[in-house]
Coordinates of N, CA and C in Angstrom, one line a residue:
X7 N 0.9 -1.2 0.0 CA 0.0 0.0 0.0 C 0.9 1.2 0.0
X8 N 0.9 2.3 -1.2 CA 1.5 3.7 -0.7 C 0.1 4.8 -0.8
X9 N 1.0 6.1 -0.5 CA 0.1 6.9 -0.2 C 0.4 8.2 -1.1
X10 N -0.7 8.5 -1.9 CA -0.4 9.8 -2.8 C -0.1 11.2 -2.1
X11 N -0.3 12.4 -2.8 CA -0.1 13.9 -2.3 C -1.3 14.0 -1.5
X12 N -2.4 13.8 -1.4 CA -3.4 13.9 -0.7 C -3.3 13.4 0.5
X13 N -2.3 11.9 0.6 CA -2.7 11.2 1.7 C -3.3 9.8 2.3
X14 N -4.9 9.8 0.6 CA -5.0 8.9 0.6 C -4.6 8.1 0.2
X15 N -5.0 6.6 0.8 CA -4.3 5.6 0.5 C -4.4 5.1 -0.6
X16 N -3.3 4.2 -1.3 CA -3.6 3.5 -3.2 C -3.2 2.3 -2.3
X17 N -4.0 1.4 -3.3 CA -3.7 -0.5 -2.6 C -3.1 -1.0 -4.4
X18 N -1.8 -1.2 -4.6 CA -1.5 -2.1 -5.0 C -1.3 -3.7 -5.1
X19 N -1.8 -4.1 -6.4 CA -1.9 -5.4 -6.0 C -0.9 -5.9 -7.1
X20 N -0.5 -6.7 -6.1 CA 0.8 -7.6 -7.0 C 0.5 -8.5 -7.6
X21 N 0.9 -9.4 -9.0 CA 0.3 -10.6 -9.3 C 0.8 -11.6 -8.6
X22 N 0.4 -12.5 -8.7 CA 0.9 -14.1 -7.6 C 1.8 -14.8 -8.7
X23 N 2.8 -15.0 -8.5 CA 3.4 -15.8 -9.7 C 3.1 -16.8 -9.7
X24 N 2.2 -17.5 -8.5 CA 1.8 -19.3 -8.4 C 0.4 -19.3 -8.9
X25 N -0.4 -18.0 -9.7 CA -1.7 -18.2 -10.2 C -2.0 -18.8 -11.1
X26 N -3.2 -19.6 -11.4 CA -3.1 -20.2 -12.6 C -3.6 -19.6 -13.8
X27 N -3.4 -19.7 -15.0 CA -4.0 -18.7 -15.7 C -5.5 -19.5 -15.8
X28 N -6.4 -19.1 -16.9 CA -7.7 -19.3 -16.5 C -8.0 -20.4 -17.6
X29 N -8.9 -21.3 -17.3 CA -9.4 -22.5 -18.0 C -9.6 -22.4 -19.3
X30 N -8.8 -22.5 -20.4 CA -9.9 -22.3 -21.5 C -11.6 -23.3 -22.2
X31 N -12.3 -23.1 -22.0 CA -13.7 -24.3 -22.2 C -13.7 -24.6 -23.6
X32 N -14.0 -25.6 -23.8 CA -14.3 -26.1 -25.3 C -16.0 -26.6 -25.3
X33 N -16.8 -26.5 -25.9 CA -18.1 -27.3 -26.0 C -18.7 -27.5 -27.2
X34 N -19.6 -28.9 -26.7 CA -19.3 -30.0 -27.8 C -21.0 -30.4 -27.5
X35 N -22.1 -29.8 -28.7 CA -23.1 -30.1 -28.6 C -23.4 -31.0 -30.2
X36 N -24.5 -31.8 -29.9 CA -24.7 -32.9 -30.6 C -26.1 -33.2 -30.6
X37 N -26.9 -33.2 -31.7 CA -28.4 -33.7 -31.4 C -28.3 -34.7 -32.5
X38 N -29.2 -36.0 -33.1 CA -29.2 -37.0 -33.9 C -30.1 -36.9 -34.9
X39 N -31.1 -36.2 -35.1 CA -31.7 -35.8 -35.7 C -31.9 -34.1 -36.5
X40 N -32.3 -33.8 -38.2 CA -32.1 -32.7 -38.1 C -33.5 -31.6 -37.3
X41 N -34.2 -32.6 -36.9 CA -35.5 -31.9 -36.5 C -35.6 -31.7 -35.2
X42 N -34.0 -32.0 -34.2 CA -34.3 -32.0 -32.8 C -33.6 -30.8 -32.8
X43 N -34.0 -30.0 -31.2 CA -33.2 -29.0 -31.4 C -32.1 -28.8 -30.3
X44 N -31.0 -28.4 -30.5 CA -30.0 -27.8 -30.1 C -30.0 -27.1 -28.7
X45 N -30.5 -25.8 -29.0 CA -30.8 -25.4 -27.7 C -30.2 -25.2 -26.5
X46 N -31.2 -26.4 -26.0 CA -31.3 -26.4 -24.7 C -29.3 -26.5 -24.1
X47 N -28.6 -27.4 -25.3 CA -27.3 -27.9 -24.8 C -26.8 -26.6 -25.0
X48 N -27.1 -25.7 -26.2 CA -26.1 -24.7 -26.3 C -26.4 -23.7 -25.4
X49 N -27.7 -23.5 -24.6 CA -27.6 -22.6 -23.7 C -27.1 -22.7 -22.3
X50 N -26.7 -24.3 -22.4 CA -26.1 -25.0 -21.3 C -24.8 -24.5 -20.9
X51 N -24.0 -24.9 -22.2 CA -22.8 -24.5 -22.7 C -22.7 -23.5 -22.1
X52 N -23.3 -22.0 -22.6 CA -22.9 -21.1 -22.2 C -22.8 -20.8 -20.6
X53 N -23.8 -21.1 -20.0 CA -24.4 -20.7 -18.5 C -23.2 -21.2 -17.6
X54 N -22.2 -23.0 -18.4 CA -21.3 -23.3 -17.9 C -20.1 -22.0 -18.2
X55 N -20.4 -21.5 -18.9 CA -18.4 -20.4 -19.0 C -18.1 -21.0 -20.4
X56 N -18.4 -21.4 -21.3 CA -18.1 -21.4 -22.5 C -18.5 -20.5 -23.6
X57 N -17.7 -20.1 -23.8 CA -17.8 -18.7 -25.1 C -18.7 -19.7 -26.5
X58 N -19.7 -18.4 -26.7 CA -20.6 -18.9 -28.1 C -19.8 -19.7 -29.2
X59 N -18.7 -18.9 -29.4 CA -17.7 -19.3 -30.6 C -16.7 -20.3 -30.3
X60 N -16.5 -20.9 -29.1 CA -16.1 -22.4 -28.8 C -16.7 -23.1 -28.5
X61 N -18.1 -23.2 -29.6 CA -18.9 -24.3 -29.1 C -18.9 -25.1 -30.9
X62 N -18.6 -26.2 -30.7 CA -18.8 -27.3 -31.8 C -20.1 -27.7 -31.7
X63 N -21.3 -27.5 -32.8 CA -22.0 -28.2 -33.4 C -22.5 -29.4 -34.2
X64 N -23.0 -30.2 -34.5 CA -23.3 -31.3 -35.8 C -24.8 -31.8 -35.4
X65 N -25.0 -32.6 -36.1 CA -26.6 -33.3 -36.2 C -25.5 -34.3 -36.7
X66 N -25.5 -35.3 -36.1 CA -25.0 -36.7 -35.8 C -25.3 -38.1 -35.3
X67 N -26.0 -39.5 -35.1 CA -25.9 -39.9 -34.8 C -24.8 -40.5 -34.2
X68 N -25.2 -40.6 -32.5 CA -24.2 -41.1 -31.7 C -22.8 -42.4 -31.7
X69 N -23.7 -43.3 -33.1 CA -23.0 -44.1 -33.1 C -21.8 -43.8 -34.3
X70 N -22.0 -42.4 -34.8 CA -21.8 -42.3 -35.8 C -20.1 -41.8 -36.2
X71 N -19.6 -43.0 -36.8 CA -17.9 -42.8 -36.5 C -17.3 -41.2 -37.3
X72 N -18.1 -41.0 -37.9 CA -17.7 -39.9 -39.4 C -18.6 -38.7 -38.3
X73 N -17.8 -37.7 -37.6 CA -18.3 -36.7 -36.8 C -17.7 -35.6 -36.9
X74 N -17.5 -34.5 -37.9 CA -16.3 -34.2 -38.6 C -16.3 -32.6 -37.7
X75 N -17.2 -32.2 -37.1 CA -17.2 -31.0 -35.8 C -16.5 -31.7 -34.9
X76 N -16.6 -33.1 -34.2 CA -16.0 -33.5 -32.9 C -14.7 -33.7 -33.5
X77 N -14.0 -34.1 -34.6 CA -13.0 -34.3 -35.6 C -12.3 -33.1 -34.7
X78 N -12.8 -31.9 -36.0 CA -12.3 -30.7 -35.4 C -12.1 -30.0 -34.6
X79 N -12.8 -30.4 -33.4 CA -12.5 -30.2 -32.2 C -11.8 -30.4 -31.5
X80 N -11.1 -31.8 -31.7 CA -9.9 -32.3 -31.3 C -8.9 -31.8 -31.4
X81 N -9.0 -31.9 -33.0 CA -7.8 -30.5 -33.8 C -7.2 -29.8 -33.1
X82 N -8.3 -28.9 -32.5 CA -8.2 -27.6 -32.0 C -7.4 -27.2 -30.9
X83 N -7.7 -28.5 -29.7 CA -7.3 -28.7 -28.5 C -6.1 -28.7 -28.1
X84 N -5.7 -27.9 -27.0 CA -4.6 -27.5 -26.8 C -4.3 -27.6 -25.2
X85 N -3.1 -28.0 -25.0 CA -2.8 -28.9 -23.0 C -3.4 -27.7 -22.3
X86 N -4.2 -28.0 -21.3 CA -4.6 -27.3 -20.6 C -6.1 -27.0 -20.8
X87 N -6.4 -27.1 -22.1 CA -8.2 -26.9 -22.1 C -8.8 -27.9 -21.8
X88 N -10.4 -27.9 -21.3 CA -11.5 -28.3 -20.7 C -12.1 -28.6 -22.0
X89 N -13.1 -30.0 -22.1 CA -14.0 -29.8 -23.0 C -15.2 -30.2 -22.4
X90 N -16.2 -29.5 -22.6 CA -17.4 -29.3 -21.5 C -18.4 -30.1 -22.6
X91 N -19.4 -31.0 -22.2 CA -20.6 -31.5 -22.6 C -21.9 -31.4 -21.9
X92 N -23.3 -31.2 -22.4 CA -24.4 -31.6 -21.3 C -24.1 -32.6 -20.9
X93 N -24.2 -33.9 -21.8 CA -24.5 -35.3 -21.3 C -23.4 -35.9 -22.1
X94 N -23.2 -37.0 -21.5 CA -21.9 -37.9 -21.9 C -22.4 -38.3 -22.9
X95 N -23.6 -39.0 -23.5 CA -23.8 -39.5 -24.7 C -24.1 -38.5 -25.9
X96 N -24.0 -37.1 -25.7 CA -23.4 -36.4 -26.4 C -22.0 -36.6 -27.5
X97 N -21.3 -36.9 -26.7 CA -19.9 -37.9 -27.5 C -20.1 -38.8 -27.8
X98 N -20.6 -39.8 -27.1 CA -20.7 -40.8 -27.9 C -21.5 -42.0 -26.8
X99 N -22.2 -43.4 -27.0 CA -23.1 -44.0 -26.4 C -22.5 -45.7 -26.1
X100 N -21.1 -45.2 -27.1 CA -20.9 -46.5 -26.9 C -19.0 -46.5 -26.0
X101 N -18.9 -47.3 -24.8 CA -18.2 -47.2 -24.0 C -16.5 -47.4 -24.4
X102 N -16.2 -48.1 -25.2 CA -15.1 -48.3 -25.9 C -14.7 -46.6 -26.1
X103 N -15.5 -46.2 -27.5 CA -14.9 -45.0 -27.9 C -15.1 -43.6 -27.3
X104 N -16.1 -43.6 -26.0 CA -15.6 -42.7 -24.8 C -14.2 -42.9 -24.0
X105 N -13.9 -44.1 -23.7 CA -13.0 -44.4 -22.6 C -11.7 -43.9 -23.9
X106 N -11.7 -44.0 -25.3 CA -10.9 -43.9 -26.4 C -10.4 -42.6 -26.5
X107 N -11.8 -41.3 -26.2 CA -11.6 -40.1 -26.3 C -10.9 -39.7 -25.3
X108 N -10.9 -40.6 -24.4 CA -10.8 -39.8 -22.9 C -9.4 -39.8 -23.1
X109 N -8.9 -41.1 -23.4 CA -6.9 -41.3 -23.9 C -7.0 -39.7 -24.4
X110 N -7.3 -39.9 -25.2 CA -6.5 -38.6 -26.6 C -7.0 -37.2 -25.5
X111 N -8.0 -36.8 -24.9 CA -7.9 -36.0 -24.2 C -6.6 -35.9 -23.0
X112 N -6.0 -37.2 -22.9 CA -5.4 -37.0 -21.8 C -3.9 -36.9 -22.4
X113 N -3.8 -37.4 -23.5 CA -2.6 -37.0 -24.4 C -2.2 -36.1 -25.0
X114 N -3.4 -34.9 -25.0 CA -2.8 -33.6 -25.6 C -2.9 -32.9 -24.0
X115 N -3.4 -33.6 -22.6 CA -3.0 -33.0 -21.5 C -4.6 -32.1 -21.8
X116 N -6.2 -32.6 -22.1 CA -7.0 -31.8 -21.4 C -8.2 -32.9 -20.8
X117 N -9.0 -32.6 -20.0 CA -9.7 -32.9 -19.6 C -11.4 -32.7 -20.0
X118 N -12.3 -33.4 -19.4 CA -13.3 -33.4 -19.8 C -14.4 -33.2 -18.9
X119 N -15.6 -31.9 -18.7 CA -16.4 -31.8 -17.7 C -18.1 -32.4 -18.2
X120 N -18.6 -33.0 -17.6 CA -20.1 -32.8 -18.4 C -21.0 -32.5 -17.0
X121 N -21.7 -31.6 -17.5 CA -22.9 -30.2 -16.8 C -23.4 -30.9 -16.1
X122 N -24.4 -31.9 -16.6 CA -25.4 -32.6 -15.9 C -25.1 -33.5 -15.0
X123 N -24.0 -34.1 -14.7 CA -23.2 -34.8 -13.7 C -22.2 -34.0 -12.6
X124 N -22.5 -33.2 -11.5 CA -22.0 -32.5 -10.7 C -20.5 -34.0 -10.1
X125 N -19.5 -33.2 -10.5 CA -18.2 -33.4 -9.8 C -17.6 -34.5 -10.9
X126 N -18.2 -34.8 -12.0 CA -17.9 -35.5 -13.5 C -16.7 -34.3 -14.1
X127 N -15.3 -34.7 -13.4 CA -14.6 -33.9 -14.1 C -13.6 -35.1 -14.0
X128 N -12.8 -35.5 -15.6 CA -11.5 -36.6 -15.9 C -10.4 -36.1 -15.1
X129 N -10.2 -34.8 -15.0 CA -8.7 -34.3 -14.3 C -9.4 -35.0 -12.8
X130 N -9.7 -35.1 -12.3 CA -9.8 -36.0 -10.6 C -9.9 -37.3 -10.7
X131 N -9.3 -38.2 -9.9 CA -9.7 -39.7 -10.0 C -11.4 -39.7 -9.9
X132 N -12.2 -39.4 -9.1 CA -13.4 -39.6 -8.4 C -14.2 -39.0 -9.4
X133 N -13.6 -38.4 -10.4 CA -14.7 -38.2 -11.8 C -14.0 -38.9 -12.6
X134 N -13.1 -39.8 -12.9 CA -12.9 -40.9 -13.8 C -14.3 -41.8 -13.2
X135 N -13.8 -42.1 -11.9 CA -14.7 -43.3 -11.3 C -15.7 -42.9 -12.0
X136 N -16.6 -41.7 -11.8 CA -17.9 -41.5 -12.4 C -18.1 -41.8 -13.7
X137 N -17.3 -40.9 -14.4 CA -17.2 -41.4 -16.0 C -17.1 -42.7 -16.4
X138 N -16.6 -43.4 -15.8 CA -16.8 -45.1 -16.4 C -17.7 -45.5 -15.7
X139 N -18.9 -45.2 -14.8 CA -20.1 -45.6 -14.4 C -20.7 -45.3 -15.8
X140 N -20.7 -43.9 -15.7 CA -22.0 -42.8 -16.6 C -21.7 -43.7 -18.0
X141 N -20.5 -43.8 -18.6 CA -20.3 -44.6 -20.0 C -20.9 -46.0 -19.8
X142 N -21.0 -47.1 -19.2 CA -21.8 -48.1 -19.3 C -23.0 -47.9 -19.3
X143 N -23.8 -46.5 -18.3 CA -24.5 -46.8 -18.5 C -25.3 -46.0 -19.7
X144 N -24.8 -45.3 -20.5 CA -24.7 -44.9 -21.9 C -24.8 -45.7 -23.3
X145 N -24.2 -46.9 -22.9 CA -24.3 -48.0 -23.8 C -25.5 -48.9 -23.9
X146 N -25.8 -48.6 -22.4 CA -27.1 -49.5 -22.0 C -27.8 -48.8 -22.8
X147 N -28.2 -47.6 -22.7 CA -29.7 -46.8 -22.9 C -29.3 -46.7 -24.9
X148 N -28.2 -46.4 -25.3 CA -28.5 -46.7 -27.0 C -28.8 -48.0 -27.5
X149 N -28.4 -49.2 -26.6 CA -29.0 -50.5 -26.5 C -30.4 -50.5 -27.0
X150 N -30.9 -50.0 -26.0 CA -32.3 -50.0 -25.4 C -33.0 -49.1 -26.8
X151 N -32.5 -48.2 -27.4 CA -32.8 -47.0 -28.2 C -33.6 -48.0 -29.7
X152 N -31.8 -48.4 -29.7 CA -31.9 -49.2 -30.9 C -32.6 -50.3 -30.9
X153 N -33.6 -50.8 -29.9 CA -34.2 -52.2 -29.8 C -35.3 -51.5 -30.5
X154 N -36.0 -50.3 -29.1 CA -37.1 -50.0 -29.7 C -37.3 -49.7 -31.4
X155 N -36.6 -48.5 -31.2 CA -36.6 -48.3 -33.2 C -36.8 -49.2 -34.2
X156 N -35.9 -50.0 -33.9 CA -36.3 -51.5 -34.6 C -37.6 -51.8 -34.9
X157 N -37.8 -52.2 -33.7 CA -39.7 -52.2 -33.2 C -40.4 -51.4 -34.2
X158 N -40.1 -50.0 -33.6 CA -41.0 -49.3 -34.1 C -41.2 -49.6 -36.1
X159 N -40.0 -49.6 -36.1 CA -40.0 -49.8 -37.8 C -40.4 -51.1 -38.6
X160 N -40.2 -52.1 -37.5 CA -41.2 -53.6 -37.9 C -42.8 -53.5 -38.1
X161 N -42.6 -52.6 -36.7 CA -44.4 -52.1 -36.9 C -45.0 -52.0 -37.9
X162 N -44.2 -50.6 -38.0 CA -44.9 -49.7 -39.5 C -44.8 -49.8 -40.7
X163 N -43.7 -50.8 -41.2 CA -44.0 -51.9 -42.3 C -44.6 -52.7 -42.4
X164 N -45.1 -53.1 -40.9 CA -46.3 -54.4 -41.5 C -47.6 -53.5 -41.5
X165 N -47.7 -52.3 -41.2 CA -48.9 -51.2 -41.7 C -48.6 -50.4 -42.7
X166 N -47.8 -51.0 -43.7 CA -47.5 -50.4 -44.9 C -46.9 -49.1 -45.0
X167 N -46.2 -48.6 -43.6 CA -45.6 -47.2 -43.4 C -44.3 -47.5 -43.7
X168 N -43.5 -46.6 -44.4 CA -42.1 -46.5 -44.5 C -41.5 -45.2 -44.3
X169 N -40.4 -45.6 -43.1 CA -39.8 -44.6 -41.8 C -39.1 -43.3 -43.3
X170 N -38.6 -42.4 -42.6 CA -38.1 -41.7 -43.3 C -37.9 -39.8 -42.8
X171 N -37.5 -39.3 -43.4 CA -37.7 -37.8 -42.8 C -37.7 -36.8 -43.9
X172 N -38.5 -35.9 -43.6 CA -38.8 -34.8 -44.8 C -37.4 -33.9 -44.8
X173 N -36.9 -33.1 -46.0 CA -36.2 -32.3 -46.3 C -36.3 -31.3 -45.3
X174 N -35.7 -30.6 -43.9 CA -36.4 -29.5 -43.4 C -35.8 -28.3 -43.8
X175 N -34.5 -28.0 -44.7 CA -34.2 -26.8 -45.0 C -33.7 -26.8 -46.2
X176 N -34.6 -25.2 -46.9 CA -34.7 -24.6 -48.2 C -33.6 -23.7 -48.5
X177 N -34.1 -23.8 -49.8 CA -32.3 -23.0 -50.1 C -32.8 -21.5 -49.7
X178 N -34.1 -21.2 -49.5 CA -34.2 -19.6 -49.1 C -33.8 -19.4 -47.6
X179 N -34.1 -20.6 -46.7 CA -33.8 -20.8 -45.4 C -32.5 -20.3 -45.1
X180 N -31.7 -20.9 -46.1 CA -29.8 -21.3 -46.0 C -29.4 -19.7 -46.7
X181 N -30.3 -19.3 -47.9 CA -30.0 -18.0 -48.1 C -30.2 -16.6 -47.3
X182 N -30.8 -16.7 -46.5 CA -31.0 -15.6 -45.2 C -29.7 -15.5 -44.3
X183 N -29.8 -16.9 -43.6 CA -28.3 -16.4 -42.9 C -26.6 -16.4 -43.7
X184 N -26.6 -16.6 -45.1 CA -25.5 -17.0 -45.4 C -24.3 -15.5 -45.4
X185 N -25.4 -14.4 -45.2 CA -24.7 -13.0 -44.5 C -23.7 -13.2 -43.1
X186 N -24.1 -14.5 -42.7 CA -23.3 -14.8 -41.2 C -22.0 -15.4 -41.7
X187 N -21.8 -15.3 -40.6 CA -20.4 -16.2 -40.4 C -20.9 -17.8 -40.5
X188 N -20.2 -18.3 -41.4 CA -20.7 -20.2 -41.2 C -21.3 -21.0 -40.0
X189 N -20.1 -20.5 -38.7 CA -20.5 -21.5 -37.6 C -22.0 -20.8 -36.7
X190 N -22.4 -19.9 -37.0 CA -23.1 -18.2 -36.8 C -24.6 -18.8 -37.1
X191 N -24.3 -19.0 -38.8 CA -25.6 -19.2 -39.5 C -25.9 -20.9 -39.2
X192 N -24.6 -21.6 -39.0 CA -25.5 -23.6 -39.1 C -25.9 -23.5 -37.4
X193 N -25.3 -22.7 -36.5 CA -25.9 -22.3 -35.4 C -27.8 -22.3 -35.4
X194 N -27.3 -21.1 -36.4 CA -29.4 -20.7 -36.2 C -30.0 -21.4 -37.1
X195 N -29.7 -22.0 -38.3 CA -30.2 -23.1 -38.8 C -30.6 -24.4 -38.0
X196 N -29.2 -25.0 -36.9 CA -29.8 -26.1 -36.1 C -29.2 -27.1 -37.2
X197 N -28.0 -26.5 -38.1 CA -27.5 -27.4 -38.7 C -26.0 -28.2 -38.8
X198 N -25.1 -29.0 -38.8 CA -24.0 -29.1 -38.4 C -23.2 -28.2 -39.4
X199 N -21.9 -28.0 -38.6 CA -21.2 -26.6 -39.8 C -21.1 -27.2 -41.3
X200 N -20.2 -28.4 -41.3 CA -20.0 -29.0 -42.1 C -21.5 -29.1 -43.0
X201 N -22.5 -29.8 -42.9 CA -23.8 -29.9 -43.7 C -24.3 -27.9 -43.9
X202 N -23.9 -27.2 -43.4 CA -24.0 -26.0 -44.0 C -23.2 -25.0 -44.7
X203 N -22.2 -25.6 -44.8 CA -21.0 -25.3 -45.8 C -21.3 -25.8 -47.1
X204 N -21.5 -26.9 -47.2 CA -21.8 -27.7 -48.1 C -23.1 -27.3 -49.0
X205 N -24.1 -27.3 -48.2 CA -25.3 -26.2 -48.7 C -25.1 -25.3 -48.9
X206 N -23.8 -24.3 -48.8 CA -24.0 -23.0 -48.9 C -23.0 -22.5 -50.2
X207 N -21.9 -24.0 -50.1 CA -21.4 -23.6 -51.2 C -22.2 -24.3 -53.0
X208 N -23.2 -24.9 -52.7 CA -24.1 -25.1 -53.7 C -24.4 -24.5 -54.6
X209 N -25.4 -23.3 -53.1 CA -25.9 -22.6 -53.8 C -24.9 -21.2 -54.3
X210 N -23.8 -20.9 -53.5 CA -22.9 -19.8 -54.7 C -22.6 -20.5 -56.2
X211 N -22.5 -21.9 -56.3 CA -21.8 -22.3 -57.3 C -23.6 -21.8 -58.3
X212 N -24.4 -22.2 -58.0 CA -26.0 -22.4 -58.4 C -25.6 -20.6 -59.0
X213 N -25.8 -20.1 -58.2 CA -25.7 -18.5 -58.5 C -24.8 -18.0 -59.6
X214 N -23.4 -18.3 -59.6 CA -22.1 -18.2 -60.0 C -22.7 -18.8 -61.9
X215 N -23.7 -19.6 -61.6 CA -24.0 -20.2 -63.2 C -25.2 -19.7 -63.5
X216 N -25.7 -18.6 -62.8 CA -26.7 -18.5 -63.5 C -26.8 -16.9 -64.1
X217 N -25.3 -16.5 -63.5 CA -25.1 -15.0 -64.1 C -24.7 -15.2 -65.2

């Protein structure tokens, strides 16, 4: 503490050389469908301490080895960052290639938090422990997923229904936001970056030939 011409007091503060610097977050939202929505994980995301623009998106199924946002996520990753999830089958449902990620997280030196499991953090043994609970039982419930669907789809071919999903986004849809930034616009689309790059560079090529 010194003291100016007046008298009063100034409080300097020193830095701590033993501080740590601050967590960088990574987040990693995933829905399986393109008709489910996002959301709820990315507002999760944020509420955790993760910046808008370090959040990875896709429309993916879980089992699905070709995930080219979690790809690049990895990429990204650098010793010392956190990658934050709502729910562990977010990554993935099957227990192998969680316990798989968890290596490679621990080989570039980061760790992994997920929201909805209080004290589910890889950097502590007693959130490993948890994490290889939560992953079995992750396996179980896409077990369970894929029985029913099954079902349901035996059903409705023996009632002459065939499963399927409508187109849900138009090129006028994709042409409104394409004023954004890529990850900005597949954001408000509800689309993975990758599937809106791809649609976006379509339609400039579509444009580009019709001048």
């Amino acid at each position: 503490m010194t003291e100016d011409e007046t008298g009063d007091a100034e409080w300097e503060i020193t830095p701590d050389p033993e501080a740590q610097p601050p967590v960088h977050l990574i987040g990693y939202a995933r829905v399986s469908m393109a008709d489910q929505n996002p959301d709820l994980q990315i507002d999760a995301l944020i509420a955790g301490g993760v910046d808008r623009q370090d959040i990875y998106y896709e429309q993916a199924s879980g089992g699905d080895n070709k995930r080219p946002e979690l790809a690049a996520m990895m990429r990204a990753l650098e010793p010392g960052d956190v990658v934050v999830v709502w729910k562990v089958d977010r990554l993935s449902r099957d227990t192998l290639k969680l316990f798989l990620l968890i290596e490679q997280l621990k080989v570039r030196g980061c760790g992994l938090v997920i929201l909805t499991m209080p004290g589910m953090d890889t950097r502590t043994p007693a959130g490993m422990l948890l994490f290889g609970i939560v992953a079995v039982i992750a396996q179980f419930e896409r077990a369970m997923i894929l029985e029913r669907t099954a079902a349901g789809l035996a059903a409705g071919r023996a009632r002459g229904r065939i499963g399927g999903r409508k187109e849900q986004y138009t090129d006028a849809s994709v042409r409104e936001v394409m004023h954004l930034t890529d990850r900005e616009a597949a954001m408000k689309l509800k689309m993975s970056l990758t599937q809106y790059k791809r649609r976006a560079l379509k339609l400039k090529e579509q444009d580009r030939d019709a001048e």
